[in-house]
PDB file of C-alpha atoms and ligand atoms in Angstrom:
ATOM      1  CA  UNK A 273       4.691  -1.615 -16.142  1.00 92.00           C
ATOM      2  CA  UNK A 274       6.867   1.512 -16.620  1.00 95.00           C
ATOM      3  CA  UNK A 275      11.209   1.270 -15.785  1.00 97.00           C
ATOM      4  CA  UNK A 276      13.767   2.262 -16.155  1.00 97.00           C
ATOM      5  CA  UNK A 277      17.290   0.346 -15.709  1.00 97.00           C
ATOM      6  CA  UNK A 278      20.110   2.920 -15.228  1.00 97.00           C
ATOM      7  CA  UNK A 279      24.317   2.205 -14.412  1.00 96.00           C
ATOM      8  CA  UNK A 280      27.690   2.936 -15.438  1.00 95.00           C
ATOM      9  CA  UNK A 281      29.388   0.657 -18.291  1.00 92.00           C
ATOM     10  CA  UNK A 282      29.309  -3.323 -17.750  1.00 90.00           C
ATOM     11  CA  UNK A 283      27.003  -2.530 -14.571  1.00 95.00           C
ATOM     12  CA  UNK A 284      25.142  -5.609 -15.490  1.00 93.00           C
ATOM     13  CA  UNK A 285      22.042  -3.433 -16.977  1.00 94.00           C
ATOM     14  CA  UNK A 286      21.425  -5.717 -20.079  1.00 92.00           C
ATOM     15  CA  UNK A 287      21.686  -8.981 -18.548  1.00 91.00           C
ATOM     16  CA  UNK A 288      18.727  -7.647 -16.108  1.00 96.00           C
ATOM     17  CA  UNK A 289      16.599  -5.543 -18.353  1.00 95.00           C
ATOM     18  CA  UNK A 290      16.580  -9.099 -20.746  1.00 93.00           C
ATOM     19  CA  UNK A 291      15.618 -10.758 -18.171  1.00 94.00           C
ATOM     20  CA  UNK A 292      12.901  -8.503 -16.536  1.00 96.00           C
ATOM     21  CA  UNK A 293      11.091  -7.804 -19.679  1.00 95.00           C
ATOM     22  CA  UNK A 294      10.193 -10.658 -19.700  1.00 94.00           C
ATOM     23  CA  UNK A 295       9.011 -11.442 -16.951  1.00 94.00           C
ATOM     24  CA  UNK A 296       6.582  -8.338 -16.535  1.00 94.00           C
ATOM     25  CA  UNK A 297       6.069  -8.962 -20.522  1.00 93.00           C
ATOM     26  CA  UNK A 298       7.065  -5.746 -21.566  1.00 94.00           C
ATOM     27  CA  UNK A 299       9.013  -3.760 -24.410  1.00 92.00           C
ATOM     28  CA  UNK A 300      12.431  -4.807 -24.375  1.00 92.00           C
ATOM     29  CA  UNK A 301      14.105  -0.666 -25.515  1.00 94.00           C
ATOM     30  CA  UNK A 302      17.280  -1.041 -25.794  1.00 94.00           C
ATOM     31  CA  UNK A 303      18.897   1.748 -27.232  1.00 95.00           C
ATOM     32  CA  UNK A 304      22.717   0.398 -27.282  1.00 94.00           C
ATOM     33  CA  UNK A 305      21.660  -2.950 -28.466  1.00 92.00           C
ATOM     34  CA  UNK A 306      19.138  -0.861 -31.631  1.00 94.00           C
ATOM     35  CA  UNK A 307      21.963   1.409 -32.046  1.00 95.00           C
ATOM     36  CA  UNK A 308      24.098  -1.221 -32.706  1.00 93.00           C
ATOM     37  CA  UNK A 309      21.495  -2.985 -34.998  1.00 92.00           C
ATOM     38  CA  UNK A 310      22.282   0.413 -36.884  1.00 94.00           C
ATOM     39  CA  UNK A 311      25.397  -0.184 -37.672  1.00 94.00           C
ATOM     40  CA  UNK A 312      25.728  -3.474 -38.137  1.00 92.00           C
ATOM     41  CA  UNK A 313      22.852  -2.844 -41.227  1.00 94.00           C
ATOM     42  CA  UNK A 314      24.668   0.004 -42.387  1.00 95.00           C
ATOM     43  CA  UNK A 315      21.822   3.013 -41.746  1.00 96.00           C
ATOM     44  CA  UNK A 316      21.928   6.091 -42.575  1.00 96.00           C
ATOM     45  CA  UNK A 317      21.476   6.355 -37.899  1.00 95.00           C
ATOM     46  CA  UNK A 318      23.930   3.216 -37.248  1.00 96.00           C
ATOM     47  CA  UNK A 319      26.493   5.052 -39.784  1.00 96.00           C
ATOM     48  CA  UNK A 320      26.494   8.389 -37.288  1.00 97.00           C
ATOM     49  CA  UNK A 321      25.974   6.951 -34.293  1.00 97.00           C
ATOM     50  CA  UNK A 322      28.709   4.782 -34.831  1.00 96.00           C
ATOM     51  CA  UNK A 323      31.233   7.667 -34.396  1.00 96.00           C
ATOM     52  CA  UNK A 324      30.261   8.504 -31.377  1.00 96.00           C
ATOM     53  CA  UNK A 325      29.789   5.048 -29.488  1.00 94.00           C
ATOM     54  CA  UNK A 326      33.875   4.145 -31.217  1.00 91.00           C
ATOM     55  CA  UNK A 327      34.900   6.231 -29.473  1.00 88.00           C
ATOM     56  CA  UNK A 328      32.656   6.360 -26.102  1.00 89.00           C
ATOM     57  CA  UNK A 329      31.344   9.472 -26.346  1.00 93.00           C
ATOM     58  CA  UNK A 330      27.278   9.771 -26.316  1.00 96.00           C
ATOM     59  CA  UNK A 331      24.989   9.840 -29.927  1.00 98.00           C
ATOM     60  CA  UNK A 332      24.104  13.455 -29.938  1.00 98.00           C
ATOM     61  CA  UNK A 333      20.750  14.075 -27.439  1.00 98.00           C
ATOM     62  CA  UNK A 334      18.672  15.252 -30.517  1.00 97.00           C
ATOM     63  CA  UNK A 335      19.082  11.946 -32.876  1.00 97.00           C
ATOM     64  CA  UNK A 336      18.429  10.101 -29.195  1.00 97.00           C
ATOM     65  CA  UNK A 337      15.108  11.619 -29.068  1.00 96.00           C
ATOM     66  CA  UNK A 338      13.975  10.968 -32.532  1.00 94.00           C
ATOM     67  CA  UNK A 339      14.640   7.502 -32.474  1.00 94.00           C
ATOM     68  CA  UNK A 340      12.091   6.998 -28.399  1.00 94.00           C
ATOM     69  CA  UNK A 341       9.686   8.997 -30.007  1.00 92.00           C
ATOM     70  CA  UNK A 342       9.603   6.828 -33.200  1.00 90.00           C
ATOM     71  CA  UNK A 343       9.290   3.796 -30.271  1.00 88.00           C
ATOM     72  CA  UNK A 344       6.510   5.678 -28.847  1.00 88.00           C
ATOM     73  CA  UNK A 345       4.307   6.714 -31.312  1.00 87.00           C
ATOM     74  CA  UNK A 346       4.972   3.086 -32.870  1.00 86.00           C
ATOM     75  CA  UNK A 347       3.558   1.773 -29.150  1.00 84.00           C
ATOM     76  CA  UNK A 348       0.126   3.423 -29.931  1.00 80.00           C
ATOM     77  CA  UNK A 349      -1.400   2.992 -26.381  1.00 76.00           C
ATOM     78  CA  UNK A 350      -0.230   0.133 -24.756  1.00 80.00           C
ATOM     79  CA  UNK A 351       3.148   2.052 -23.547  1.00 85.00           C
ATOM     80  CA  UNK A 352       4.798  -0.928 -21.103  1.00 92.00           C
ATOM     81  CA  UNK A 353       8.077  -1.418 -21.594  1.00 94.00           C
ATOM     82  CA  UNK A 354      12.170  -1.091 -20.330  1.00 96.00           C
ATOM     83  CA  UNK A 355      14.153   1.039 -20.847  1.00 96.00           C
ATOM     84  CA  UNK A 356      18.292   0.130 -20.854  1.00 96.00           C
ATOM     85  CA  UNK A 357      20.323   2.816 -21.387  1.00 95.00           C
ATOM     86  CA  UNK A 358      18.152   5.748 -22.010  1.00 97.00           C
ATOM     87  CA  UNK A 359      17.943   8.353 -20.455  1.00 98.00           C
ATOM     88  CA  UNK A 360      21.777   9.331 -20.167  1.00 97.00           C
ATOM     89  CA  UNK A 361      21.521  12.572 -20.439  1.00 98.00           C
ATOM     90  CA  UNK A 362      18.804  15.468 -18.663  1.00 98.00           C
ATOM     91  CA  UNK A 363      17.851  16.438 -22.011  1.00 98.00           C
ATOM     92  CA  UNK A 364      16.388  12.951 -23.202  1.00 98.00           C
ATOM     93  CA  UNK A 365      14.636  12.965 -18.757  1.00 98.00           C
ATOM     94  CA  UNK A 366      13.159  16.254 -20.002  1.00 97.00           C
ATOM     95  CA  UNK A 367      12.096  15.103 -23.348  1.00 96.00           C
ATOM     96  CA  UNK A 368      10.904  11.829 -21.856  1.00 96.00           C
ATOM     97  CA  UNK A 369       8.710  13.352 -19.172  1.00 95.00           C
ATOM     98  CA  UNK A 370       7.235  14.985 -21.862  1.00 94.00           C
ATOM     99  CA  UNK A 371       6.571  12.334 -24.309  1.00 92.00           C
ATOM    100  CA  UNK A 372       4.683  10.681 -21.015  1.00 92.00           C
ATOM    101  CA  UNK A 373       2.537  13.344 -19.477  1.00 92.00           C
ATOM    102  CA  UNK A 374       1.635  13.787 -23.201  1.00 89.00           C
ATOM    103  CA  UNK A 375      -0.233  10.242 -22.913  1.00 89.00           C
ATOM    104  CA  UNK A 376      -0.833  11.025 -18.847  1.00 91.00           C
ATOM    105  CA  UNK A 377       1.399   7.913 -18.059  1.00 91.00           C
ATOM    106  CA  UNK A 378       3.854   7.670 -15.438  1.00 93.00           C
ATOM    107  CA  UNK A 379       7.258   6.032 -15.186  1.00 96.00           C
ATOM    108  CA  UNK A 380       6.276   3.163 -11.713  1.00 96.00           C
ATOM    109  CA  UNK A 381      10.582   3.318 -11.426  1.00 97.00           C
ATOM    110  CA  UNK A 382      14.093   4.325 -12.359  1.00 98.00           C
ATOM    111  CA  UNK A 383      16.838   1.683 -10.839  1.00 98.00           C
ATOM    112  CA  UNK A 384      20.452   2.310 -10.020  1.00 98.00           C
ATOM    113  CA  UNK A 385      22.849  -0.711 -10.149  1.00 97.00           C
ATOM    114  CA  UNK A 386      25.455   0.045  -8.092  1.00 97.00           C
ATOM    115  CA  UNK A 387      28.421  -1.860  -9.239  1.00 96.00           C
ATOM    116  CA  UNK A 388      32.588  -0.175  -8.055  1.00 93.00           C
ATOM    117  CA  UNK A 389      34.666   0.858 -10.598  1.00 90.00           C
ATOM    118  CA  UNK A 390      36.927  -1.967 -10.566  1.00 87.00           C
ATOM    119  CA  UNK A 391      34.720  -4.617 -10.563  1.00 90.00           C
ATOM    120  CA  UNK A 392      33.148  -2.569 -13.702  1.00 90.00           C
ATOM    121  CA  UNK A 393      36.176  -2.608 -15.581  1.00 85.00           C
ATOM    122  CA  UNK A 394      37.497  -6.277 -14.188  1.00 80.00           C
ATOM    123  CA  UNK A 395      34.650  -7.005 -15.957  1.00 82.00           C
ATOM    124  CA  UNK A 396      35.734  -5.677 -19.129  1.00 77.00           C
ATOM    125  CA  UNK A 397      37.729  -8.473 -19.579  1.00 74.00           C
ATOM    126  CA  UNK A 398      35.308 -11.750 -20.036  1.00 79.00           C
ATOM    127  CA  UNK A 399      32.869  -9.675 -21.824  1.00 84.00           C
ATOM    128  CA  UNK A 400      30.775 -11.120 -24.713  1.00 88.00           C
ATOM    129  CA  UNK A 401      27.699 -10.076 -27.104  1.00 90.00           C
ATOM    130  CA  UNK A 402      25.672 -11.270 -29.850  1.00 91.00           C
ATOM    131  CA  UNK A 403      25.898  -8.527 -32.191  1.00 84.00           C
ATOM    132  CA  UNK A 404      22.375 -10.109 -33.973  1.00 88.00           C
ATOM    133  CA  UNK A 405      20.238 -10.281 -30.450  1.00 90.00           C
ATOM    134  CA  UNK A 406      22.410  -8.649 -28.532  1.00 87.00           C
ATOM    135  CA  UNK A 407      22.734 -10.910 -25.609  1.00 89.00           C
ATOM    136  CA  UNK A 408      25.722 -10.715 -23.352  1.00 88.00           C
ATOM    137  CA  UNK A 409      28.187 -13.248 -21.865  1.00 89.00           C
ATOM    138  CA  UNK A 410      31.005 -13.334 -19.579  1.00 83.00           C
ATOM    139  CA  UNK A 411      33.285 -15.646 -19.867  1.00 77.00           C
ATOM    140  CA  UNK A 412      34.792 -15.709 -16.025  1.00 71.00           C
ATOM    141  CA  UNK A 413      30.481 -16.397 -14.368  1.00 68.00           C
ATOM    142  CA  UNK A 414      28.761 -15.967 -17.223  1.00 79.00           C
ATOM    143  CA  UNK A 415      29.721 -18.635 -20.111  1.00 85.00           C
ATOM    144  CA  UNK A 416      27.605 -19.934 -23.081  1.00 91.00           C
ATOM    145  CA  UNK A 417      26.836 -23.150 -23.499  1.00 92.00           C
ATOM    146  CA  UNK A 418      29.585 -22.778 -26.539  1.00 90.00           C
ATOM    147  CA  UNK A 419      32.700 -20.726 -26.584  1.00 82.00           C
ATOM    148  CA  UNK A 420      31.812 -18.316 -29.062  1.00 88.00           C
ATOM    149  CA  UNK A 421      28.284 -19.639 -30.072  1.00 93.00           C
ATOM    150  CA  UNK A 422      25.061 -17.186 -28.397  1.00 94.00           C
ATOM    151  CA  UNK A 423      22.938 -20.202 -26.695  1.00 94.00           C
ATOM    152  CA  UNK A 424      19.656 -18.236 -27.833  1.00 93.00           C
ATOM    153  CA  UNK A 425      20.129 -17.384 -31.104  1.00 95.00           C
ATOM    154  CA  UNK A 426      23.073 -20.281 -32.516  1.00 94.00           C
ATOM    155  CA  UNK A 427      24.903 -16.684 -33.985  1.00 93.00           C
ATOM    156  CA  UNK A 428      28.773 -16.145 -33.244  1.00 91.00           C
ATOM    157  CA  UNK A 429      29.571 -13.987 -30.558  1.00 92.00           C
ATOM    158  CA  UNK A 430      32.148 -11.311 -30.386  1.00 89.00           C
ATOM    159  CA  UNK A 431      33.703  -8.739 -28.390  1.00 85.00           C
ATOM    160  CA  UNK A 432      31.254  -5.320 -29.074  1.00 82.00           C
ATOM    161  CA  UNK A 433      33.950  -2.427 -30.805  1.00 79.00           C
ATOM    162  CA  UNK A 434      33.161   0.184 -27.579  1.00 79.00           C
ATOM    163  CA  UNK A 435      34.854  -3.009 -24.668  1.00 80.00           C
ATOM    164  CA  UNK A 436      38.138  -1.367 -25.001  1.00 81.00           C
ATOM    165  CA  UNK A 437      39.879  -0.645 -21.555  1.00 81.00           C
ATOM    166  CA  UNK A 438      40.377   3.341 -23.535  1.00 83.00           C
ATOM    167  CA  UNK A 439      37.032   3.619 -24.702  1.00 85.00           C
ATOM    168  CA  UNK A 440      35.489   1.441 -20.948  1.00 85.00           C
ATOM    169  CA  UNK A 441      37.627   4.264 -19.102  1.00 87.00           C
ATOM    170  CA  UNK A 442      36.114   7.459 -21.495  1.00 89.00           C
ATOM    171  CA  UNK A 443      32.711   5.651 -21.075  1.00 91.00           C
ATOM    172  CA  UNK A 444      33.025   5.510 -17.580  1.00 92.00           C
ATOM    173  CA  UNK A 445      34.507   9.221 -18.060  1.00 94.00           C
ATOM    174  CA  UNK A 446      31.020  10.083 -19.328  1.00 95.00           C
ATOM    175  CA  UNK A 447      28.131   8.132 -17.527  1.00 96.00           C
ATOM    176  CA  UNK A 448      30.129  10.774 -14.525  1.00 96.00           C
ATOM    177  CA  UNK A 449      29.897  14.235 -16.348  1.00 97.00           C
ATOM    178  CA  UNK A 450      26.462  12.459 -17.960  1.00 97.00           C
ATOM    179  CA  UNK A 451      23.837  10.115 -17.062  1.00 97.00           C
ATOM    180  CA  UNK A 452      25.173  10.123 -12.982  1.00 97.00           C
ATOM    181  CA  UNK A 453      22.988  12.900 -12.892  1.00 97.00           C
ATOM    182  CA  UNK A 454      19.859  11.400 -13.193  1.00 98.00           C
ATOM    183  CA  UNK A 455      19.695   9.783  -9.646  1.00 98.00           C
ATOM    184  CA  UNK A 456      19.161  13.028  -7.978  1.00 97.00           C
ATOM    185  CA  UNK A 457      16.658  13.275 -11.130  1.00 98.00           C
ATOM    186  CA  UNK A 458      14.264  10.598 -10.190  1.00 98.00           C
ATOM    187  CA  UNK A 459      15.482  10.513  -6.191  1.00 97.00           C
ATOM    188  CA  UNK A 460      13.820  14.648  -6.471  1.00 97.00           C
ATOM    189  CA  UNK A 461      10.729  12.607  -8.011  1.00 96.00           C
ATOM    190  CA  UNK A 462      10.219  10.046  -5.286  1.00 96.00           C
ATOM    191  CA  UNK A 463      11.089   6.847  -7.937  1.00 97.00           C
ATOM    192  CA  UNK A 464      14.763   5.881  -8.036  1.00 98.00           C
ATOM    193  CA  UNK A 465      15.446   2.732  -5.532  1.00 98.00           C
ATOM    194  CA  UNK A 466      19.604   1.682  -5.377  1.00 98.00           C
ATOM    195  CA  UNK A 467      20.279  -2.482  -6.278  1.00 98.00           C
ATOM    196  CA  UNK A 468      23.561  -3.441  -5.355  1.00 97.00           C
ATOM    197  CA  UNK A 469      24.198  -5.621  -8.413  1.00 97.00           C
ATOM    198  CA  UNK A 470      27.536  -7.234  -7.586  1.00 94.00           C
ATOM    199  CA  UNK A 471      26.607 -10.276  -7.803  1.00 93.00           C
ATOM    200  CA  UNK A 472      25.367 -13.251  -9.698  1.00 91.00           C
ATOM    201  CA  UNK A 473      22.519 -12.214 -12.910  1.00 92.00           C
ATOM    202  CA  UNK A 474      20.434 -14.124 -10.217  1.00 95.00           C
ATOM    203  CA  UNK A 475      20.933 -12.437  -7.749  1.00 96.00           C
ATOM    204  CA  UNK A 476      21.253  -9.253  -8.812  1.00 97.00           C
ATOM    205  CA  UNK A 477      17.323 -10.006 -10.585  1.00 97.00           C
ATOM    206  CA  UNK A 478      15.695 -10.893  -7.429  1.00 97.00           C
ATOM    207  CA  UNK A 479      17.017  -7.932  -5.585  1.00 97.00           C
ATOM    208  CA  UNK A 480      15.824  -5.718  -8.042  1.00 98.00           C
ATOM    209  CA  UNK A 481      12.323  -7.524  -8.892  1.00 97.00           C
ATOM    210  CA  UNK A 482      11.858  -6.868  -4.541  1.00 96.00           C
ATOM    211  CA  UNK A 483      12.606  -3.126  -6.048  1.00 96.00           C
ATOM    212  CA  UNK A 484      10.396  -2.915  -7.930  1.00 95.00           C
ATOM    213  CA  UNK A 485       7.136  -4.258  -6.353  1.00 90.00           C
ATOM    214  CA  UNK A 486       6.438  -7.163  -7.679  1.00 81.00           C
ATOM    215  CA  UNK A 487       5.319 -10.381  -6.563  1.00 73.00           C
ATOM    216  CA  UNK A 488       6.345 -13.665  -8.169  1.00 70.00           C
TER     217      UNK A 488
HETATM  218  P1  LIG B1025      25.113   0.347 -24.229  1.00 72.86           P
HETATM  219  O1  LIG B1025      24.849  -0.752 -24.596  1.00 72.86           O
HETATM  220  O2  LIG B1025      23.918   1.125 -23.313  1.00 72.86           O
HETATM  221  O3  LIG B1025      26.136   0.437 -23.249  1.00 72.86           O
HETATM  222  O4  LIG B1025      25.517   1.608 -25.226  1.00 72.86           O
HETATM  223  C1  LIG B1025      26.235   2.158 -26.015  1.00 72.86           C
HETATM  224  C2  LIG B1025      27.216   2.962 -26.848  1.00 72.86           C
HETATM  225  O5  LIG B1025      25.472   3.408 -27.731  1.00 72.86           O
HETATM  226  C3  LIG B1025      26.902   4.416 -25.742  1.00 72.86           C
HETATM  227  O6  LIG B1025      28.375   4.289 -25.222  1.00 72.86           O
HETATM  228  C4  LIG B1025      26.501   5.310 -26.445  1.00 72.86           C
HETATM  229  O7  LIG B1025      27.285   5.502 -27.982  1.00 72.86           O
HETATM  230  C5  LIG B1025      24.654   5.153 -26.843  1.00 72.86           C
HETATM  231  N1  LIG B1025      24.048   5.246 -26.519  1.00 72.86           N
HETATM  232  C6  LIG B1025      23.360   4.071 -26.314  1.00 72.86           C
HETATM  233  N2  LIG B1025      22.475   5.432 -25.714  1.00 72.86           N
HETATM  234  C7  LIG B1025      22.412   6.470 -25.490  1.00 72.86           C
HETATM  235  C8  LIG B1025      21.215   7.265 -25.423  1.00 72.86           C
HETATM  236  N3  LIG B1025      20.096   7.181 -24.796  1.00 72.86           N
HETATM  237  N4  LIG B1025      22.214   8.321 -25.826  1.00 72.86           N
HETATM  238  C9  LIG B1025      23.689   8.715 -25.805  1.00 72.86           C
HETATM  239  N5  LIG B1025      24.113   7.483 -26.449  1.00 72.86           N
HETATM  240  C10 LIG B1025      23.988   6.311 -26.420  1.00 72.86           C
END
């Protein structure tokens, strides 16, 4: 299957993408995680991307389009995926469309996670992330077993650099202006499904699986 998850920052895209990839047994492409890994490793891409990310801005389209093209090349004929955080602009969506058409394949569904702005802001306070494997925890309702250690890989958890209130407000504005237009874009193509993301991760996951029509 080929699924895209869209939603504002803190809507739970990362958590749900990880679960969905496991359930569907497909490749998980989380552009935010890929960029953070590049930053941690000090690659040229990471150094350049960090200039934008730390301010809550989007990394320029040409860099992102190149990055995704490389992933597609690597995947060869087996183009099944869950995309988290890509596309984030109409330009990126157009380029993805072309890449899929070139391979004669279609998206199955685009899932929009709907979460109220106040809930997004309240989730910010408790979020901790594993820089190593990208797992995210919430100290309010999704704690790791040990306070600051990742359940999955055992590495220390930290607060993302772009999870400060001021940066999040920027990221929300960027979402409204640049990413939100994708809702109409995919609605017109008949691909969009809306899922209420204001519940426990288990409940939201069930809703997503129902919405994309996966039989379990
Ligand atoms: P995320 O982990 O998806 O919230 O992404 C964190 C940050 O990475 C975003 O705020 C952007 O700065 C950058 N980023 C991730 N994906 C993209 C994308 N598709 N286009 C531009 N910037 C991106």
